[in-house]
Coordinates of C-alpha atoms and ligand atoms in Angstrom, one line a residue:
M1 CA 87.6 -20.4 115.9
A2 CA 91.3 -20.1 115.1
T3 CA 94.5 -21.1 116.8
A4 CA 97.9 -19.1 116.2
I5 CA 101.4 -19.5 117.4
A6 CA 103.7 -16.4 117.9
P7 CA 107.2 -16.0 119.1
A8 CA 108.7 -13.6 121.7
N9 CA 111.4 -11.4 120.3
I10 CA 114.6 -9.8 121.5
A11 CA 115.3 -6.2 120.5
F12 CA 118.7 -5.4 119.1
I13 CA 117.6 -1.6 119.1
K14 CA 115.0 -0.9 121.6
Y15 CA 111.6 0.6 121.4
W16 CA 111.8 2.8 124.5
G17 CA 109.3 5.7 124.7
M18 CA 105.9 6.2 123.2
R19 CA 105.1 9.4 121.5
D20 CA 101.3 8.6 120.9
E21 CA 99.5 6.8 123.5
A22 CA 96.3 6.4 121.7
S23 CA 97.9 4.8 118.5
I24 CA 100.9 3.4 120.4
L25 CA 103.4 5.1 118.2
P26 CA 107.1 5.0 119.2
Y27 CA 109.8 7.8 119.3
N28 CA 112.1 5.6 117.2
G29 CA 112.1 2.5 115.0
S30 CA 113.4 -0.8 116.5
I31 CA 115.0 -4.0 115.2
S32 CA 114.7 -7.5 116.7
M33 CA 115.1 -11.3 116.3
N34 CA 112.3 -13.6 117.0
L35 CA 113.1 -16.4 119.2
D36 CA 112.5 -20.0 118.0
T37 CA 111.7 -21.8 121.3
C38 CA 109.8 -19.0 123.3
L39 CA 106.3 -19.2 121.9
T40 CA 102.7 -18.5 122.8
T41 CA 99.9 -20.6 121.4
T42 CA 96.5 -19.0 121.5
T43 CA 93.1 -20.3 120.4
V44 CA 90.0 -17.9 120.1
I45 CA 86.5 -19.2 119.8
F46 CA 83.7 -16.6 119.3
D47 CA 80.5 -18.1 120.7
P48 CA 77.2 -16.2 120.4
L49 CA 76.1 -18.3 123.6
L50 CA 78.8 -16.5 125.7
K51 CA 77.7 -13.6 128.1
D52 CA 81.2 -12.5 128.6
D53 CA 84.7 -13.1 127.3
T54 CA 86.7 -15.8 129.2
I55 CA 90.5 -15.8 129.2
T56 CA 92.4 -18.7 130.5
L57 CA 96.1 -18.5 130.7
T58 CA 98.6 -21.5 131.0
L59 CA 101.9 -20.2 132.0
Y60 CA 105.0 -22.4 131.8
G61 CA 105.1 -24.8 134.5
Q62 CA 101.8 -23.6 136.0
H63 CA 98.2 -24.7 136.1
P64 CA 95.7 -22.9 133.9
H65 CA 94.2 -19.8 135.5
E66 CA 91.5 -17.2 134.7
A67 CA 93.0 -13.7 133.6
T68 CA 91.9 -10.9 136.1
G69 CA 92.5 -7.3 136.5
R70 CA 94.7 -5.4 134.2
A71 CA 95.7 -8.7 132.2
R72 CA 92.2 -9.3 131.5
E73 CA 91.3 -5.8 130.8
R74 CA 94.2 -5.6 128.0
V75 CA 92.8 -8.7 126.3
V76 CA 89.2 -7.6 126.4
T77 CA 90.2 -4.1 125.1
H78 CA 92.0 -5.7 122.1
L79 CA 89.3 -8.1 121.3
D80 CA 86.9 -5.0 121.3
R81 CA 89.1 -3.4 118.7
L82 CA 89.1 -6.4 116.5
R83 CA 85.2 -7.0 117.0
G84 CA 84.8 -3.5 116.0
L85 CA 86.7 -4.0 112.7
A86 CA 84.5 -7.1 111.9
G87 CA 81.3 -5.3 113.1
V88 CA 80.3 -7.9 115.7
T89 CA 79.8 -8.0 119.4
T90 CA 80.1 -11.8 120.0
R91 CA 82.1 -12.7 123.1
A92 CA 85.0 -15.0 122.9
N93 CA 86.7 -17.9 124.8
V94 CA 90.5 -17.2 124.8
T95 CA 93.0 -19.8 125.7
S96 CA 96.7 -19.1 125.7
V97 CA 99.7 -21.4 126.6
N98 CA 103.3 -20.2 126.9
T99 CA 106.3 -22.5 126.3
F100 CA 108.7 -20.3 128.5
P101 CA 108.9 -19.1 132.1
S102 CA 107.2 -15.7 132.3
D103 CA 109.7 -14.5 134.9
A104 CA 112.8 -15.1 132.7
G105 CA 113.2 -11.6 131.2
I106 CA 111.5 -12.6 128.1
A107 CA 108.9 -10.2 126.9
S108 CA 106.0 -12.6 127.0
S109 CA 103.4 -9.7 126.1
A110 CA 104.8 -9.5 122.6
A111 CA 104.3 -13.2 121.9
A112 CA 100.9 -13.1 123.7
F113 CA 99.5 -10.1 121.8
A114 CA 100.7 -11.2 118.4
A115 CA 99.2 -14.6 118.8
L116 CA 95.9 -13.2 120.0
T117 CA 95.9 -10.7 117.1
L118 CA 96.4 -13.5 114.5
A119 CA 93.9 -16.0 116.0
A120 CA 91.3 -13.5 116.7
T121 CA 91.4 -11.8 113.3
A122 CA 91.4 -15.3 111.7
A123 CA 88.5 -16.4 113.7
L124 CA 86.6 -13.3 112.8
G125 CA 87.2 -13.8 109.1
L126 CA 88.9 -10.4 108.8
N127 CA 91.5 -11.6 106.2
C128 CA 94.3 -9.2 107.3
D129 CA 97.6 -8.9 105.5
E130 CA 101.1 -9.0 107.5
R131 CA 101.2 -5.4 107.7
E132 CA 97.6 -4.9 108.9
L133 CA 98.2 -7.7 111.6
S134 CA 101.4 -6.0 112.6
R135 CA 99.7 -2.5 113.1
L136 CA 96.8 -4.2 114.9
A137 CA 99.4 -6.1 117.2
R138 CA 101.1 -2.7 117.8
R139 CA 97.9 -1.2 118.8
S140 CA 97.3 -3.9 121.6
G141 CA 99.3 -2.0 124.0
S142 CA 102.5 -4.0 123.9
G143 CA 104.0 -2.1 120.9
S144 CA 106.8 -4.8 120.5
A145 CA 104.1 -7.2 119.6
S146 CA 104.1 -5.7 116.2
R147 CA 107.6 -7.2 115.7
S148 CA 106.5 -10.8 116.6
I149 CA 104.2 -10.9 113.5
P150 CA 106.8 -11.0 110.5
T151 CA 109.5 -13.8 110.3
G152 CA 113.1 -13.9 111.4
F153 CA 114.9 -10.6 111.8
V154 CA 112.4 -7.7 111.9
E155 CA 112.3 -3.9 111.8
W156 CA 109.4 -1.9 113.2
Y157 CA 109.1 1.4 111.5
N158 CA 108.5 4.6 113.3
G159 CA 105.8 6.5 111.5
D160 CA 102.0 7.3 111.6
D161 CA 99.3 5.0 112.3
I162 CA 99.3 3.5 108.8
S163 CA 103.2 3.6 108.4
S164 CA 104.1 2.3 111.7
F165 CA 104.3 -1.6 111.2
A166 CA 107.0 -4.2 111.3
E167 CA 108.3 -6.1 108.4
S168 CA 110.9 -8.8 108.1
I169 CA 114.5 -7.7 107.1
A170 CA 116.0 -11.3 106.8
P171 CA 114.5 -14.9 107.2
P172 CA 115.5 -16.8 110.3
D173 CA 118.0 -19.0 108.5
H174 CA 119.8 -16.0 107.2
W175 CA 122.1 -16.0 110.2
N176 CA 122.8 -18.7 112.9
L177 CA 122.8 -16.6 115.9
A178 CA 122.0 -17.7 119.4
D179 CA 120.3 -15.7 122.4
I180 CA 121.1 -17.1 125.7
V181 CA 119.1 -15.6 128.5
A182 CA 121.0 -15.6 131.8
V183 CA 118.3 -15.5 134.4
V184 CA 119.7 -13.6 137.6
D185 CA 116.3 -12.9 139.2
T186 CA 112.8 -14.3 138.7
E187 CA 111.0 -11.7 140.7
A188 CA 108.2 -9.9 138.8
K189 CA 109.4 -6.5 137.6
K190 CA 108.0 -3.7 139.8
I191 CA 107.7 -1.1 137.0
G192 CA 106.4 -2.4 133.7
S193 CA 107.5 -0.9 130.4
A194 CA 104.0 0.6 129.9
E195 CA 104.6 3.2 132.6
N196 CA 108.0 4.0 131.6
H197 CA 107.3 4.4 127.9
L198 CA 105.5 7.7 129.0
L199 CA 108.4 9.1 131.2
V200 CA 111.4 9.0 128.8
T201 CA 111.2 12.7 127.9
S202 CA 111.9 13.4 131.6
S203 CA 115.4 12.1 131.2
P204 CA 117.9 14.8 130.2
Y205 CA 119.7 12.0 128.3
F206 CA 116.7 11.1 126.1
D207 CA 117.7 13.6 123.3
T208 CA 121.2 12.1 123.4
R209 CA 119.7 8.7 122.8
M210 CA 117.5 10.0 120.0
A211 CA 120.4 11.8 118.3
G212 CA 122.3 8.4 117.8
I213 CA 119.4 6.1 117.1
E214 CA 119.3 6.5 113.3
Q215 CA 122.9 5.6 113.0
R216 CA 122.4 2.6 115.3
L217 CA 119.5 1.4 113.2
A218 CA 121.6 1.7 110.1
D219 CA 124.6 0.0 111.5
T220 CA 122.2 -3.0 112.8
R221 CA 120.7 -3.3 109.3
T222 CA 124.2 -3.5 107.8
A223 CA 125.2 -5.9 110.5
I224 CA 122.4 -8.3 109.8
A225 CA 122.9 -8.0 106.0
R226 CA 126.5 -8.8 106.3
R227 CA 126.3 -11.2 109.3
D228 CA 128.9 -8.9 111.0
L229 CA 128.6 -10.0 114.7
T230 CA 131.1 -7.4 115.8
L231 CA 129.1 -4.5 114.5
L232 CA 125.8 -5.9 115.6
G233 CA 127.0 -6.7 119.1
T234 CA 128.8 -3.2 119.7
T235 CA 125.8 -1.4 118.3
M236 CA 123.4 -3.5 120.3
E237 CA 125.2 -3.0 123.7
A238 CA 125.3 0.7 123.0
D239 CA 121.8 0.8 122.4
A240 CA 120.8 -1.1 125.4
V241 CA 123.1 0.9 127.7
S242 CA 121.5 4.0 126.2
M243 CA 118.0 2.8 127.0
H244 CA 118.9 2.0 130.6
V245 CA 120.6 5.4 131.0
V246 CA 117.3 7.0 130.1
C247 CA 115.4 4.8 132.7
M248 CA 117.9 5.7 135.4
T249 CA 117.7 9.2 134.9
Q250 CA 114.1 9.9 134.2
T251 CA 111.5 11.3 136.9
P252 CA 110.9 9.0 138.7
P253 CA 113.8 6.8 137.8
S254 CA 113.7 3.0 137.4
F255 CA 116.8 0.9 138.0
Y256 CA 116.3 -2.6 136.3
W257 CA 119.9 -3.8 136.8
N258 CA 121.1 -5.6 139.9
A259 CA 124.4 -7.1 141.1
G260 CA 123.9 -10.3 139.0
T261 CA 123.2 -8.2 135.9
M262 CA 126.5 -6.4 136.4
A263 CA 128.3 -9.6 137.0
V264 CA 127.0 -11.0 133.6
I265 CA 128.1 -7.8 131.8
H266 CA 131.5 -8.0 133.3
A267 CA 131.8 -11.7 132.5
V268 CA 130.8 -11.3 128.9
R269 CA 133.1 -8.4 128.2
S270 CA 136.0 -10.4 129.8
W271 CA 135.2 -13.5 127.8
R272 CA 135.4 -11.3 124.6
D273 CA 138.8 -10.1 125.7
E274 CA 139.8 -13.9 125.7
G275 CA 138.4 -14.3 122.2
L276 CA 134.9 -15.7 123.0
E277 CA 132.8 -13.2 121.0
S278 CA 129.4 -12.6 122.7
Y279 CA 127.4 -9.4 123.5
F280 CA 124.8 -8.4 126.0
T281 CA 121.5 -6.8 125.7
I282 CA 119.0 -6.1 128.6
D283 CA 115.2 -5.4 128.4
A284 CA 113.0 -4.0 131.1
G285 CA 114.3 -6.3 133.8
P286 CA 117.6 -7.6 135.3
N287 CA 118.1 -10.7 133.2
V288 CA 120.6 -10.5 130.5
H289 CA 120.4 -11.8 126.8
V290 CA 123.8 -12.9 125.4
I291 CA 124.1 -12.8 121.7
C292 CA 126.8 -15.1 120.0
A293 CA 127.3 -17.3 116.9
D294 CA 125.4 -20.5 117.1
T295 CA 128.8 -22.3 117.0
Q296 CA 129.6 -20.6 120.5
R297 CA 126.3 -21.4 122.0
A298 CA 127.2 -24.4 124.2
E299 CA 130.4 -22.7 125.5
V300 CA 128.8 -19.5 126.2
Q301 CA 125.8 -21.3 127.9
R302 CA 128.2 -23.4 130.0
R303 CA 130.1 -20.4 131.2
L304 CA 127.1 -18.5 132.0
E305 CA 125.7 -21.5 133.9
A306 CA 128.9 -21.5 136.0
L307 CA 128.5 -18.0 137.2
P308 CA 127.1 -18.1 140.8
E309 CA 124.7 -15.2 140.0
V310 CA 122.9 -17.1 137.2
Q311 CA 119.9 -19.2 138.2
F312 CA 119.4 -20.9 134.9
T313 CA 119.7 -20.0 131.1
L314 CA 117.2 -20.3 128.2
A315 CA 118.8 -20.6 124.7
N316 CA 117.1 -19.7 121.4
G317 CA 118.0 -19.4 117.7
A318 CA 116.2 -17.0 115.3
G319 CA 112.6 -18.0 114.7
Q320 CA 109.6 -17.8 112.4
G321 CA 107.0 -15.1 112.9
A322 CA 103.4 -15.6 113.9
R323 CA 101.5 -18.3 112.1
L324 CA 98.0 -20.0 112.2
S325 CA 97.9 -23.6 113.4
I326 CA 95.9 -26.3 111.7
Ligands
PMV401 O1 106.2 -3.5 123.9 P1 106.4 -3.1 125.2 O2 105.5 -2.0 125.7 O3 106.1 -4.4 126.1 O4 107.9 -2.7 125.4 C1 109.0 -3.5 125.1 C2 110.3 -2.6 125.8 C3 111.6 -3.5 125.5 O5 111.3 -4.9 125.7 C4 112.4 -3.1 126.7 C5 112.2 -3.0 124.3 C6 111.9 -3.7 123.1 O6 111.9 -3.1 122.1 O7 111.4 -4.9 123.0

């Protein structure tokens, strides 16, 4: 038995497009920040008396429920992979609790699969190092889970099955940044990232996104090393827009943004003109992550909550990676 805690993360440079479906290899490297209050805690107990795996999820504000369908299948497939490594077939009891609403535009699967990977490998006595854990989390199906293993600010390298892992490029206390998520819509997304990762090359703009990605990765590394918010923010916004341009122009297209998304983008840009420096990024949904210096967190949060399109906000600083809990 083992219990692990893992954070969600927000990508400054996005993973968008899978070049190898079997090994979950991306078309490009990506860079993210772990979130300090959006966590998943998972306990895995391997029990020889169990006939089948049981997976119980407790989402924020909801009663515990048994995972079914695709959600269950993804967990069982990942457990099978880890059992295979340990050479056992013992069934497991998995319980997972989230500290954040699953409909708020925060990728809950990254936290969930990072926590599951760490708890299950520990319970199986596999003794994996951080790179191996990150590779295994990558193969869970949610590639961005690889970035929820190392601490703080994290880069996931593009590469082959061995060289595509994530590692920390700076600890969480390196830079007091805040990520305030402006929730404009709590409806579940209709098209998950899994399907869209396979459609990217149908967009005529995908090559343009790829042509600029190495420069944006380099600029993001520099921005983090120098704590340069202007460089981070402008690069991060360009990358998010480029990801969404690919989505909107692939076959069939996906439009994640709604009127609330646009209202937040315009507000953030106009506050910047007034001297309140904050920048937006958007994942596979309509909600907007607004990044600013921690000293501006209260003001940005106050202004976001005053917008009629914003239902509520969630604020985070940079957080640790996955860890075992005693
Ligand atoms: O890791 P996945 O398959 O859940 O995809 C993540 C996709 C984005 O959140 C939009 C981008 C990212 O890099 O986190």
